[in-house]
């Protein structure tokens, strides 16, 4: 059998590959030239008007306090730490909001396909109400509800023991910082690979025998047992910092402010309406023959949904779901409207004090771009794992 000689790549203008490379290089060069011209023109105009520029302010003392922060912050700390606090506050509300919005959106999306007309009608009313009212108005509504309708601290609601809900926010118990919880954290971390191992075992067992093993409860049990084992190895510390209500305040424990609750509730409920439509559309995209086949095998509607419909719907759900996660993260910038100190709020305060508008806006743009690219990369990785593989 004759072996064909390898094809030699000849670069000529008739080559489509060469033209594509040249056009891309020219486009990048033109874009770089335009950005350079705009930057030079902006800096020249700022110098002509005596406006300072540069990022040297980032190491200077901020000179302002931040009302809510996971990271200890003082007015003598630098602007760089202030932006870090703003980023942590943005992530704090975005990550929790993504988890809650996904859970609510999944339930509402499945509920819209229910055979019960009451459940189906309530889910549809939820979707129509949340999707057609602007998010900013919803944030104002939740802020008004929390600050006006909830009681003051002396009459705070107590939905659970040692948990207080009032106009001042939500107070709850926390493990005492003086107690050691190192091994407890290690136990929770070890519970994650144990849960992953159970998921792999259950999948292999189902593919080999056709028998579906429970997933949710064993995964939660393994995770909790890992934490309990670490807690026991750590000496079983039981000390808690419990909030105590006095006549004028609630002291101790952990707390979240009304502003945080407002932003979290608004973003979660608003985004869940969009996620529910994504879930509903993904489930309805599965061929009806697949549902008939699951029914012929004797699977219940719940098992058919979990084992047949949702795995196939994921390839349709994940791309638009990624957009909703990005929208939730970017919509968190509206937190400035209710006084929550997120990244945009910290940027505005820094801008007003330093006058470095271009620099502050550039920092915010770069951080949001980084968060969006990271989210897209993680969801893209998950999408590649969830897609159907041809055999």
mmCIF file of C-alpha atoms in Angstrom:
data_model
loop_
_atom_site.group_PDB
_atom_site.id
_atom_site.type_symbol
_atom_site.label_atom_id
_atom_site.label_comp_id
_atom_site.label_asym_id
_atom_site.label_seq_id
_atom_site.Cartn_x
_atom_site.Cartn_y
_atom_site.Cartn_z
ATOM 1 C CA UNK A 1 0.000 0.000 0.000
ATOM 2 C CA UNK A 2 1.473 3.275 -1.110
ATOM 3 C CA UNK A 3 2.106 5.851 1.575
ATOM 4 C CA UNK A 4 1.112 9.348 0.590
ATOM 5 C CA UNK A 5 3.708 12.017 1.306
ATOM 6 C CA UNK A 6 2.728 14.484 4.035
ATOM 7 C CA UNK A 7 1.016 17.591 2.814
ATOM 8 C CA UNK A 8 3.230 20.635 2.777
ATOM 9 C CA UNK A 9 1.687 23.789 4.133
ATOM 10 C CA UNK A 10 2.126 26.571 1.617
ATOM 11 C CA UNK A 11 1.483 30.063 2.857
ATOM 12 C CA UNK A 12 -0.071 32.120 0.101
ATOM 13 C CA UNK A 13 -2.756 34.762 -0.047
ATOM 14 C CA UNK A 14 -5.048 32.169 -1.607
ATOM 15 C CA UNK A 15 -4.887 30.187 1.631
ATOM 16 C CA UNK A 16 -7.960 30.759 3.760
ATOM 17 C CA UNK A 17 -5.987 29.927 6.919
ATOM 18 C CA UNK A 18 -3.366 32.598 6.140
ATOM 19 C CA UNK A 19 -6.024 35.221 5.428
ATOM 20 C CA UNK A 20 -7.761 34.382 8.689
ATOM 21 C CA UNK A 21 -4.536 34.829 10.678
ATOM 22 C CA UNK A 22 -3.732 38.121 8.938
ATOM 23 C CA UNK A 23 -7.230 39.508 9.532
ATOM 24 C CA UNK A 24 -7.121 38.552 13.197
ATOM 25 C CA UNK A 25 -3.703 40.161 13.672
ATOM 26 C CA UNK A 26 -4.931 43.340 11.988
ATOM 27 C CA UNK A 27 -8.065 43.405 14.138
ATOM 28 C CA UNK A 28 -6.043 43.003 17.341
ATOM 29 C CA UNK A 29 -3.588 45.685 16.221
ATOM 30 C CA UNK A 30 -6.382 48.129 15.397
ATOM 31 C CA UNK A 31 -8.063 47.453 18.750
ATOM 32 C CA UNK A 32 -4.784 47.978 20.627
ATOM 33 C CA UNK A 33 -4.154 51.206 18.706
ATOM 34 C CA UNK A 34 -7.653 52.491 19.498
ATOM 35 C CA UNK A 35 -7.259 51.680 23.206
ATOM 36 C CA UNK A 36 -3.831 53.320 23.257
ATOM 37 C CA UNK A 37 -5.165 56.453 21.554
ATOM 38 C CA UNK A 38 -8.081 56.738 23.968
ATOM 39 C CA UNK A 39 -5.819 56.205 26.989
ATOM 40 C CA UNK A 40 -3.304 58.785 25.763
ATOM 41 C CA UNK A 41 -6.042 61.309 24.988
ATOM 42 C CA UNK A 42 -7.689 60.785 28.378
ATOM 43 C CA UNK A 43 -4.426 61.184 30.293
ATOM 44 C CA UNK A 44 -3.511 64.287 28.311
ATOM 45 C CA UNK A 45 -6.867 65.938 29.036
ATOM 46 C CA UNK A 46 -6.612 65.031 32.729
ATOM 47 C CA UNK A 47 -3.125 66.578 32.968
ATOM 48 C CA UNK A 48 -4.334 69.721 31.192
ATOM 49 C CA UNK A 49 -7.054 70.149 33.828
ATOM 50 C CA UNK A 50 -4.776 69.347 36.747
ATOM 51 C CA UNK A 51 -6.513 66.054 37.552
ATOM 52 C CA UNK A 52 -4.278 63.468 39.195
ATOM 53 C CA UNK A 53 -4.108 60.006 37.736
ATOM 54 C CA UNK A 54 -2.512 56.689 38.557
ATOM 55 C CA UNK A 55 -3.037 53.817 40.942
ATOM 56 C CA UNK A 56 -0.687 55.094 43.657
ATOM 57 C CA UNK A 57 -3.705 55.871 45.890
ATOM 58 C CA UNK A 58 -4.355 52.149 46.326
ATOM 59 C CA UNK A 59 -1.776 51.887 49.146
ATOM 60 C CA UNK A 60 -2.925 55.032 50.978
ATOM 61 C CA UNK A 61 -5.184 54.912 54.062
ATOM 62 C CA UNK A 62 -8.829 54.782 53.063
ATOM 63 C CA UNK A 63 -10.054 57.089 55.798
ATOM 64 C CA UNK A 64 -13.571 55.623 55.970
ATOM 65 C CA UNK A 65 -15.233 52.769 57.808
ATOM 66 C CA UNK A 66 -17.247 49.883 56.349
ATOM 67 C CA UNK A 67 -20.360 48.916 58.241
ATOM 68 C CA UNK A 68 -20.462 45.222 57.296
ATOM 69 C CA UNK A 69 -17.440 43.087 56.555
ATOM 70 C CA UNK A 70 -16.201 39.523 56.895
ATOM 71 C CA UNK A 71 -12.650 40.887 56.936
ATOM 72 C CA UNK A 72 -11.619 43.145 59.838
ATOM 73 C CA UNK A 73 -11.310 46.676 58.452
ATOM 74 C CA UNK A 74 -10.387 50.003 59.969
ATOM 75 C CA UNK A 75 -10.296 53.495 58.507
ATOM 76 C CA UNK A 76 -6.494 53.418 58.693
ATOM 77 C CA UNK A 77 -6.342 50.443 56.316
ATOM 78 C CA UNK A 78 -5.517 50.955 52.640
ATOM 79 C CA UNK A 79 -7.850 51.374 49.697
ATOM 80 C CA UNK A 80 -6.635 47.990 48.451
ATOM 81 C CA UNK A 81 -8.048 46.310 51.554
ATOM 82 C CA UNK A 82 -11.250 48.320 51.165
ATOM 83 C CA UNK A 83 -11.701 46.931 47.642
ATOM 84 C CA UNK A 84 -10.952 43.453 49.022
ATOM 85 C CA UNK A 85 -13.716 43.918 51.602
ATOM 86 C CA UNK A 86 -16.092 45.035 48.837
ATOM 87 C CA UNK A 87 -15.190 41.949 46.799
ATOM 88 C CA UNK A 88 -15.778 39.663 49.791
ATOM 89 C CA UNK A 89 -19.188 41.253 50.393
ATOM 90 C CA UNK A 90 -20.100 40.802 46.725
ATOM 91 C CA UNK A 91 -19.036 37.144 46.794
ATOM 92 C CA UNK A 92 -20.820 36.655 50.088
ATOM 93 C CA UNK A 93 -24.177 37.593 48.624
ATOM 94 C CA UNK A 94 -23.558 36.174 45.129
ATOM 95 C CA UNK A 95 -22.465 32.658 46.121
ATOM 96 C CA UNK A 96 -25.261 32.200 48.648
ATOM 97 C CA UNK A 97 -27.733 33.675 46.162
ATOM 98 C CA UNK A 98 -26.626 31.278 43.410
ATOM 99 C CA UNK A 99 -27.180 28.235 45.648
ATOM 100 C CA UNK A 100 -30.591 29.400 46.889
ATOM 101 C CA UNK A 101 -31.771 30.602 43.467
ATOM 102 C CA UNK A 102 -30.805 27.271 41.897
ATOM 103 C CA UNK A 103 -32.726 25.291 44.527
ATOM 104 C CA UNK A 104 -35.841 27.489 44.290
ATOM 105 C CA UNK A 105 -35.668 27.661 40.502
ATOM 106 C CA UNK A 106 -35.428 23.872 40.231
ATOM 107 C CA UNK A 107 -38.492 23.364 42.439
ATOM 108 C CA UNK A 108 -40.542 26.022 40.670
ATOM 109 C CA UNK A 109 -39.488 24.763 37.228
ATOM 110 C CA UNK A 110 -40.544 21.223 38.085
ATOM 111 C CA UNK A 111 -43.713 22.564 39.718
ATOM 112 C CA UNK A 112 -44.723 24.267 36.482
ATOM 113 C CA UNK A 113 -44.934 20.805 34.902
ATOM 114 C CA UNK A 114 -46.986 19.343 37.768
ATOM 115 C CA UNK A 115 -50.289 17.623 37.105
ATOM 116 C CA UNK A 116 -51.782 19.482 40.074
ATOM 117 C CA UNK A 117 -53.425 22.650 38.690
ATOM 118 C CA UNK A 118 -52.997 24.523 41.993
ATOM 119 C CA UNK A 119 -49.237 23.859 42.154
ATOM 120 C CA UNK A 120 -48.872 24.642 38.472
ATOM 121 C CA UNK A 121 -50.834 27.898 38.834
ATOM 122 C CA UNK A 122 -48.890 29.067 41.889
ATOM 123 C CA UNK A 123 -45.553 28.384 40.179
ATOM 124 C CA UNK A 124 -46.667 30.255 37.071
ATOM 125 C CA UNK A 125 -47.840 33.221 39.170
ATOM 126 C CA UNK A 126 -44.444 33.282 40.911
ATOM 127 C CA UNK A 127 -42.578 33.292 37.598
ATOM 128 C CA UNK A 128 -44.743 36.002 36.051
ATOM 129 C CA UNK A 129 -44.508 38.230 39.119
ATOM 130 C CA UNK A 130 -40.745 37.966 39.604
ATOM 131 C CA UNK A 131 -39.746 38.192 35.946
ATOM 132 C CA UNK A 132 -41.912 41.199 35.099
ATOM 133 C CA UNK A 133 -41.105 43.455 38.067
ATOM 134 C CA UNK A 134 -37.719 45.238 37.845
ATOM 135 C CA UNK A 135 -35.131 43.987 40.282
ATOM 136 C CA UNK A 136 -34.506 47.454 41.730
ATOM 137 C CA UNK A 137 -38.178 47.784 42.682
ATOM 138 C CA UNK A 138 -38.084 44.337 44.280
ATOM 139 C CA UNK A 139 -35.058 45.366 46.344
ATOM 140 C CA UNK A 140 -36.901 48.464 47.557
ATOM 141 C CA UNK A 141 -39.943 46.322 48.391
ATOM 142 C CA UNK A 142 -37.932 43.847 50.463
ATOM 143 C CA UNK A 143 -36.044 46.630 52.226
ATOM 144 C CA UNK A 144 -39.305 48.359 53.103
ATOM 145 C CA UNK A 145 -40.806 45.082 54.334
ATOM 146 C CA UNK A 146 -37.811 44.299 56.565
ATOM 147 C CA UNK A 147 -37.340 47.784 58.016
ATOM 148 C CA UNK A 148 -41.041 48.656 58.435
ATOM 149 C CA UNK A 149 -43.011 45.471 59.093
ATOM 150 C CA UNK A 150 -40.564 43.569 61.301
ATOM 151 C CA UNK A 151 -40.596 44.408 65.018
ATOM 152 C CA UNK A 152 -37.853 46.308 66.773
ATOM 153 C CA UNK A 153 -35.127 44.525 68.731
ATOM 154 C CA UNK A 154 -36.999 44.520 72.022
ATOM 155 C CA UNK A 155 -39.832 42.558 70.399
ATOM 156 C CA UNK A 156 -37.754 40.544 67.915
ATOM 157 C CA UNK A 157 -39.281 37.433 66.376
ATOM 158 C CA UNK A 158 -37.746 34.141 67.496
ATOM 159 C CA UNK A 159 -38.430 31.489 64.808
ATOM 160 C CA UNK A 160 -35.842 29.149 66.363
ATOM 161 C CA UNK A 161 -34.207 28.996 69.789
ATOM 162 C CA UNK A 162 -31.600 31.757 70.152
ATOM 163 C CA UNK A 163 -32.388 33.085 66.652
ATOM 164 C CA UNK A 164 -33.776 36.624 66.476
ATOM 165 C CA UNK A 165 -35.292 38.434 63.498
ATOM 166 C CA UNK A 166 -36.027 42.150 63.750
ATOM 167 C CA UNK A 167 -35.511 45.474 62.019
ATOM 168 C CA UNK A 168 -31.851 45.206 63.016
ATOM 169 C CA UNK A 169 -31.409 42.059 60.923
ATOM 170 C CA UNK A 170 -30.908 38.406 61.799
ATOM 171 C CA UNK A 171 -28.935 37.261 64.862
ATOM 172 C CA UNK A 172 -27.986 33.614 65.322
ATOM 173 C CA UNK A 173 -25.601 31.441 67.415
ATOM 174 C CA UNK A 174 -22.048 30.768 66.272
ATOM 175 C CA UNK A 175 -19.325 28.421 67.541
ATOM 176 C CA UNK A 176 -17.241 30.161 70.174
ATOM 177 C CA UNK A 177 -13.994 31.468 68.690
ATOM 178 C CA UNK A 178 -12.097 30.394 71.793
ATOM 179 C CA UNK A 179 -12.951 26.721 71.164
ATOM 180 C CA UNK A 180 -10.929 24.610 68.749
ATOM 181 C CA UNK A 181 -12.792 23.543 65.608
ATOM 182 C CA UNK A 182 -9.841 22.571 63.408
ATOM 183 C CA UNK A 183 -10.583 18.839 63.231
ATOM 184 C CA UNK A 184 -14.279 19.548 62.753
ATOM 185 C CA UNK A 185 -13.462 21.457 59.586
ATOM 186 C CA UNK A 186 -11.154 18.666 58.455
ATOM 187 C CA UNK A 187 -13.979 16.171 59.030
ATOM 188 C CA UNK A 188 -16.363 18.179 56.877
ATOM 189 C CA UNK A 189 -13.733 18.357 54.122
ATOM 190 C CA UNK A 190 -13.193 14.589 54.289
ATOM 191 C CA UNK A 191 -16.929 14.090 53.960
ATOM 192 C CA UNK A 192 -16.832 15.660 50.482
ATOM 193 C CA UNK A 193 -14.698 12.933 48.789
ATOM 194 C CA UNK A 194 -16.668 10.280 50.710
ATOM 195 C CA UNK A 195 -19.901 11.680 49.259
ATOM 196 C CA UNK A 196 -18.335 11.801 45.801
ATOM 197 C CA UNK A 197 -17.288 8.159 46.181
ATOM 198 C CA UNK A 198 -20.855 7.167 47.073
ATOM 199 C CA UNK A 199 -22.168 8.962 43.976
ATOM 200 C CA UNK A 200 -19.720 7.054 41.767
ATOM 201 C CA UNK A 201 -20.616 3.750 43.452
ATOM 202 C CA UNK A 202 -24.362 4.405 43.066
ATOM 203 C CA UNK A 203 -23.915 5.273 39.394
ATOM 204 C CA UNK A 204 -21.832 2.154 38.699
ATOM 205 C CA UNK A 205 -24.369 0.007 40.588
ATOM 206 C CA UNK A 206 -27.261 1.461 38.592
ATOM 207 C CA UNK A 207 -25.480 0.902 35.267
ATOM 208 C CA UNK A 208 -24.611 -2.694 36.215
ATOM 209 C CA UNK A 209 -27.886 -3.827 37.778
ATOM 210 C CA UNK A 210 -30.437 -1.176 36.873
ATOM 211 C CA UNK A 211 -31.175 -0.604 40.562
ATOM 212 C CA UNK A 212 -31.238 3.057 41.626
ATOM 213 C CA UNK A 213 -29.708 3.680 45.042
ATOM 214 C CA UNK A 214 -30.648 6.763 47.092
ATOM 215 C CA UNK A 215 -28.349 9.724 46.536
ATOM 216 C CA UNK A 216 -29.330 12.829 48.485
ATOM 217 C CA UNK A 217 -29.687 11.365 51.981
ATOM 218 C CA UNK A 218 -26.473 9.258 51.915
ATOM 219 C CA UNK A 219 -24.481 12.216 50.568
ATOM 220 C CA UNK A 220 -25.761 14.505 53.325
ATOM 221 C CA UNK A 221 -25.243 11.767 55.933
ATOM 222 C CA UNK A 222 -21.618 11.170 54.895
ATOM 223 C CA UNK A 223 -20.878 14.878 54.971
ATOM 224 C CA UNK A 224 -22.472 15.313 58.400
ATOM 225 C CA UNK A 225 -20.823 12.178 59.791
ATOM 226 C CA UNK A 226 -17.429 13.439 58.647
ATOM 227 C CA UNK A 227 -17.997 16.676 60.517
ATOM 228 C CA UNK A 228 -19.226 14.824 63.634
ATOM 229 C CA UNK A 229 -16.175 12.543 63.559
ATOM 230 C CA UNK A 230 -13.875 15.548 63.380
ATOM 231 C CA UNK A 231 -15.852 17.256 66.141
ATOM 232 C CA UNK A 232 -15.458 14.178 68.350
ATOM 233 C CA UNK A 233 -11.723 13.949 67.596
ATOM 234 C CA UNK A 234 -11.454 17.643 68.437
ATOM 235 C CA UNK A 235 -12.687 17.016 71.962
ATOM 236 C CA UNK A 236 -16.367 17.606 71.193
ATOM 237 C CA UNK A 237 -16.367 21.350 71.971
ATOM 238 C CA UNK A 238 -19.872 22.604 72.755
ATOM 239 C CA UNK A 239 -19.209 26.257 73.508
ATOM 240 C CA UNK A 240 -21.429 28.572 71.472
ATOM 241 C CA UNK A 241 -21.560 32.326 71.240
ATOM 242 C CA UNK A 242 -25.308 32.737 71.758
ATOM 243 C CA UNK A 243 -27.058 36.055 71.101
ATOM 244 C CA UNK A 244 -28.741 37.471 74.196
ATOM 245 C CA UNK A 245 -31.575 39.984 74.048
ATOM 246 C CA UNK A 246 -31.470 42.911 76.418
ATOM 247 C CA UNK A 247 -33.817 45.865 76.749
ATOM 248 C CA UNK A 248 -32.049 47.933 74.096
ATOM 249 C CA UNK A 249 -30.002 45.533 71.963
ATOM 250 C CA UNK A 250 -29.190 41.945 71.054
ATOM 251 C CA UNK A 251 -25.593 41.132 71.925
ATOM 252 C CA UNK A 252 -23.369 38.234 70.920
ATOM 253 C CA UNK A 253 -23.574 35.577 68.222
ATOM 254 C CA UNK A 254 -23.450 36.200 64.522
ATOM 255 C CA UNK A 255 -25.557 38.735 62.671
ATOM 256 C CA UNK A 256 -26.469 39.858 59.189
ATOM 257 C CA UNK A 257 -27.823 43.319 58.504
ATOM 258 C CA UNK A 258 -31.167 44.220 56.909
ATOM 259 C CA UNK A 259 -29.245 45.421 53.855
ATOM 260 C CA UNK A 260 -27.672 41.999 53.351
ATOM 261 C CA UNK A 261 -31.007 40.241 53.816
ATOM 262 C CA UNK A 262 -32.606 42.638 51.326
ATOM 263 C CA UNK A 263 -30.021 42.019 48.615
ATOM 264 C CA UNK A 264 -29.973 38.255 49.200
ATOM 265 C CA UNK A 265 -33.767 37.919 49.098
ATOM 266 C CA UNK A 266 -34.113 40.194 46.082
ATOM 267 C CA UNK A 267 -31.414 38.518 43.985
ATOM 268 C CA UNK A 268 -32.502 35.003 44.963
ATOM 269 C CA UNK A 269 -36.212 35.398 44.278
ATOM 270 C CA UNK A 270 -35.686 37.415 41.092
ATOM 271 C CA UNK A 271 -33.116 35.066 39.562
ATOM 272 C CA UNK A 272 -35.022 31.939 40.623
ATOM 273 C CA UNK A 273 -37.870 32.984 38.319
ATOM 274 C CA UNK A 274 -35.548 32.941 35.318
ATOM 275 C CA UNK A 275 -33.851 29.708 36.388
ATOM 276 C CA UNK A 276 -37.237 28.001 36.709
ATOM 277 C CA UNK A 277 -37.987 28.773 33.064
ATOM 278 C CA UNK A 278 -34.591 27.414 32.075
ATOM 279 C CA UNK A 279 -35.308 24.201 33.978
ATOM 280 C CA UNK A 280 -38.816 23.890 32.535
ATOM 281 C CA UNK A 281 -37.572 24.401 28.985
ATOM 282 C CA UNK A 282 -34.768 21.888 29.476
ATOM 283 C CA UNK A 283 -37.115 19.197 30.777
ATOM 284 C CA UNK A 284 -39.601 19.793 27.962
ATOM 285 C CA UNK A 285 -36.799 19.466 25.407
ATOM 286 C CA UNK A 286 -36.383 15.778 26.274
ATOM 287 C CA UNK A 287 -38.099 13.599 23.671
ATOM 288 C CA UNK A 288 -41.457 12.249 24.817
ATOM 289 C CA UNK A 289 -40.331 8.768 23.768
ATOM 290 C CA UNK A 290 -37.805 8.838 26.620
ATOM 291 C CA UNK A 291 -40.611 9.481 29.112
ATOM 292 C CA UNK A 292 -42.690 6.685 27.614
ATOM 293 C CA UNK A 293 -39.718 4.329 27.838
ATOM 294 C CA UNK A 294 -39.191 5.202 31.508
ATOM 295 C CA UNK A 295 -42.882 4.602 32.172
ATOM 296 C CA UNK A 296 -42.719 1.255 30.347
ATOM 297 C CA UNK A 297 -39.858 0.217 32.635
ATOM 298 C CA UNK A 298 -42.065 0.887 35.656
ATOM 299 C CA UNK A 299 -40.296 4.020 36.856
ATOM 300 C CA UNK A 300 -42.332 6.468 38.887
ATOM 301 C CA UNK A 301 -42.601 10.100 37.781
ATOM 302 C CA UNK A 302 -40.018 11.113 40.389
ATOM 303 C CA UNK A 303 -37.529 8.450 39.280
ATOM 304 C CA UNK A 304 -38.207 9.241 35.627
ATOM 305 C CA UNK A 305 -37.486 12.892 36.297
ATOM 306 C CA UNK A 306 -34.285 12.179 38.260
ATOM 307 C CA UNK A 307 -32.852 9.334 36.183
ATOM 308 C CA UNK A 308 -34.107 10.015 32.659
ATOM 309 C CA UNK A 309 -35.290 13.569 32.081
ATOM 310 C CA UNK A 310 -32.950 15.748 34.143
ATOM 311 C CA UNK A 311 -29.692 14.046 33.006
ATOM 312 C CA UNK A 312 -30.678 14.595 29.376
ATOM 313 C CA UNK A 313 -32.010 18.086 30.036
ATOM 314 C CA UNK A 314 -28.721 19.235 31.568
ATOM 315 C CA UNK A 315 -27.123 19.724 28.142
ATOM 316 C CA UNK A 316 -29.887 22.268 27.409
ATOM 317 C CA UNK A 317 -30.054 23.760 30.917
ATOM 318 C CA UNK A 318 -26.394 24.486 31.668
ATOM 319 C CA UNK A 319 -25.585 27.155 29.008
ATOM 320 C CA UNK A 320 -28.525 29.481 29.862
ATOM 321 C CA UNK A 321 -28.057 28.667 33.550
ATOM 322 C CA UNK A 322 -24.534 30.051 33.271
ATOM 323 C CA UNK A 323 -25.992 33.321 31.991
ATOM 324 C CA UNK A 324 -28.295 33.519 35.012
ATOM 325 C CA UNK A 325 -25.365 32.994 37.390
ATOM 326 C CA UNK A 326 -23.497 35.794 35.634
ATOM 327 C CA UNK A 327 -26.564 38.037 35.785
ATOM 328 C CA UNK A 328 -26.975 37.414 39.518
ATOM 329 C CA UNK A 329 -23.346 38.304 40.194
ATOM 330 C CA UNK A 330 -23.535 41.485 38.126
ATOM 331 C CA UNK A 331 -26.955 42.451 39.470
ATOM 332 C CA UNK A 332 -25.449 42.473 42.956
ATOM 333 C CA UNK A 333 -24.093 45.910 42.020
ATOM 334 C CA UNK A 334 -27.635 47.228 42.669
ATOM 335 C CA UNK A 335 -26.925 46.639 46.372
ATOM 336 C CA UNK A 336 -25.657 50.214 46.542
ATOM 337 C CA UNK A 337 -29.303 51.350 46.269
ATOM 338 C CA UNK A 338 -30.102 49.929 49.727
ATOM 339 C CA UNK A 339 -26.783 50.751 51.371
ATOM 340 C CA UNK A 340 -25.094 47.354 51.300
ATOM 341 C CA UNK A 341 -21.297 47.894 51.100
ATOM 342 C CA UNK A 342 -20.509 45.801 48.036
ATOM 343 C CA UNK A 343 -17.752 46.360 45.498
ATOM 344 C CA UNK A 344 -19.569 49.183 43.681
ATOM 345 C CA UNK A 345 -20.376 50.983 46.929
ATOM 346 C CA UNK A 346 -16.747 50.846 48.072
ATOM 347 C CA UNK A 347 -15.666 52.054 44.637
ATOM 348 C CA UNK A 348 -18.009 55.056 44.767
ATOM 349 C CA UNK A 349 -16.744 56.057 48.211
ATOM 350 C CA UNK A 350 -13.128 55.734 47.078
ATOM 351 C CA UNK A 351 -13.875 57.716 43.918
ATOM 352 C CA UNK A 352 -15.450 60.555 45.892
ATOM 353 C CA UNK A 353 -12.476 60.781 48.235
ATOM 354 C CA UNK A 354 -9.639 60.441 45.733
ATOM 355 C CA UNK A 355 -11.113 61.778 42.505
ATOM 356 C CA UNK A 356 -9.572 58.841 40.612
ATOM 357 C CA UNK A 357 -12.691 58.008 38.622
ATOM 358 C CA UNK A 358 -10.995 56.172 35.755
ATOM 359 C CA UNK A 359 -8.866 54.084 38.089
ATOM 360 C CA UNK A 360 -11.726 53.099 40.416
ATOM 361 C CA UNK A 361 -13.992 52.191 37.514
ATOM 362 C CA UNK A 362 -11.169 50.200 35.910
ATOM 363 C CA UNK A 363 -10.664 48.197 39.109
ATOM 364 C CA UNK A 364 -14.377 47.394 39.340
ATOM 365 C CA UNK A 365 -14.532 46.420 35.663
ATOM 366 C CA UNK A 366 -11.491 44.161 36.014
ATOM 367 C CA UNK A 367 -12.915 42.401 39.092
ATOM 368 C CA UNK A 368 -16.322 41.786 37.498
ATOM 369 C CA UNK A 369 -14.605 40.550 34.338
ATOM 370 C CA UNK A 370 -12.513 38.143 36.405
ATOM 371 C CA UNK A 371 -15.586 36.850 38.245
ATOM 372 C CA UNK A 372 -17.520 36.384 34.994
ATOM 373 C CA UNK A 373 -14.675 34.545 33.266
ATOM 374 C CA UNK A 374 -14.152 32.295 36.284
ATOM 375 C CA UNK A 375 -17.862 31.462 36.463
ATOM 376 C CA UNK A 376 -17.978 30.758 32.733
ATOM 377 C CA UNK A 377 -14.905 28.525 32.968
ATOM 378 C CA UNK A 378 -16.334 26.468 35.845
ATOM 379 C CA UNK A 379 -19.728 26.066 34.180
ATOM 380 C CA UNK A 380 -18.043 25.221 30.876
ATOM 381 C CA UNK A 381 -16.082 22.477 32.621
ATOM 382 C CA UNK A 382 -19.280 21.110 34.144
ATOM 383 C CA UNK A 383 -21.052 21.353 30.786
ATOM 384 C CA UNK A 384 -18.350 19.229 29.154
ATOM 385 C CA UNK A 385 -18.785 16.591 31.862
ATOM 386 C CA UNK A 386 -22.576 16.573 31.600
ATOM 387 C CA UNK A 387 -22.896 16.476 27.827
ATOM 388 C CA UNK A 388 -23.956 13.288 26.093
ATOM 389 C CA UNK A 389 -21.023 11.226 24.845
ATOM 390 C CA UNK A 390 -21.343 9.350 21.593
ATOM 391 C CA UNK A 391 -20.272 5.714 21.637
#
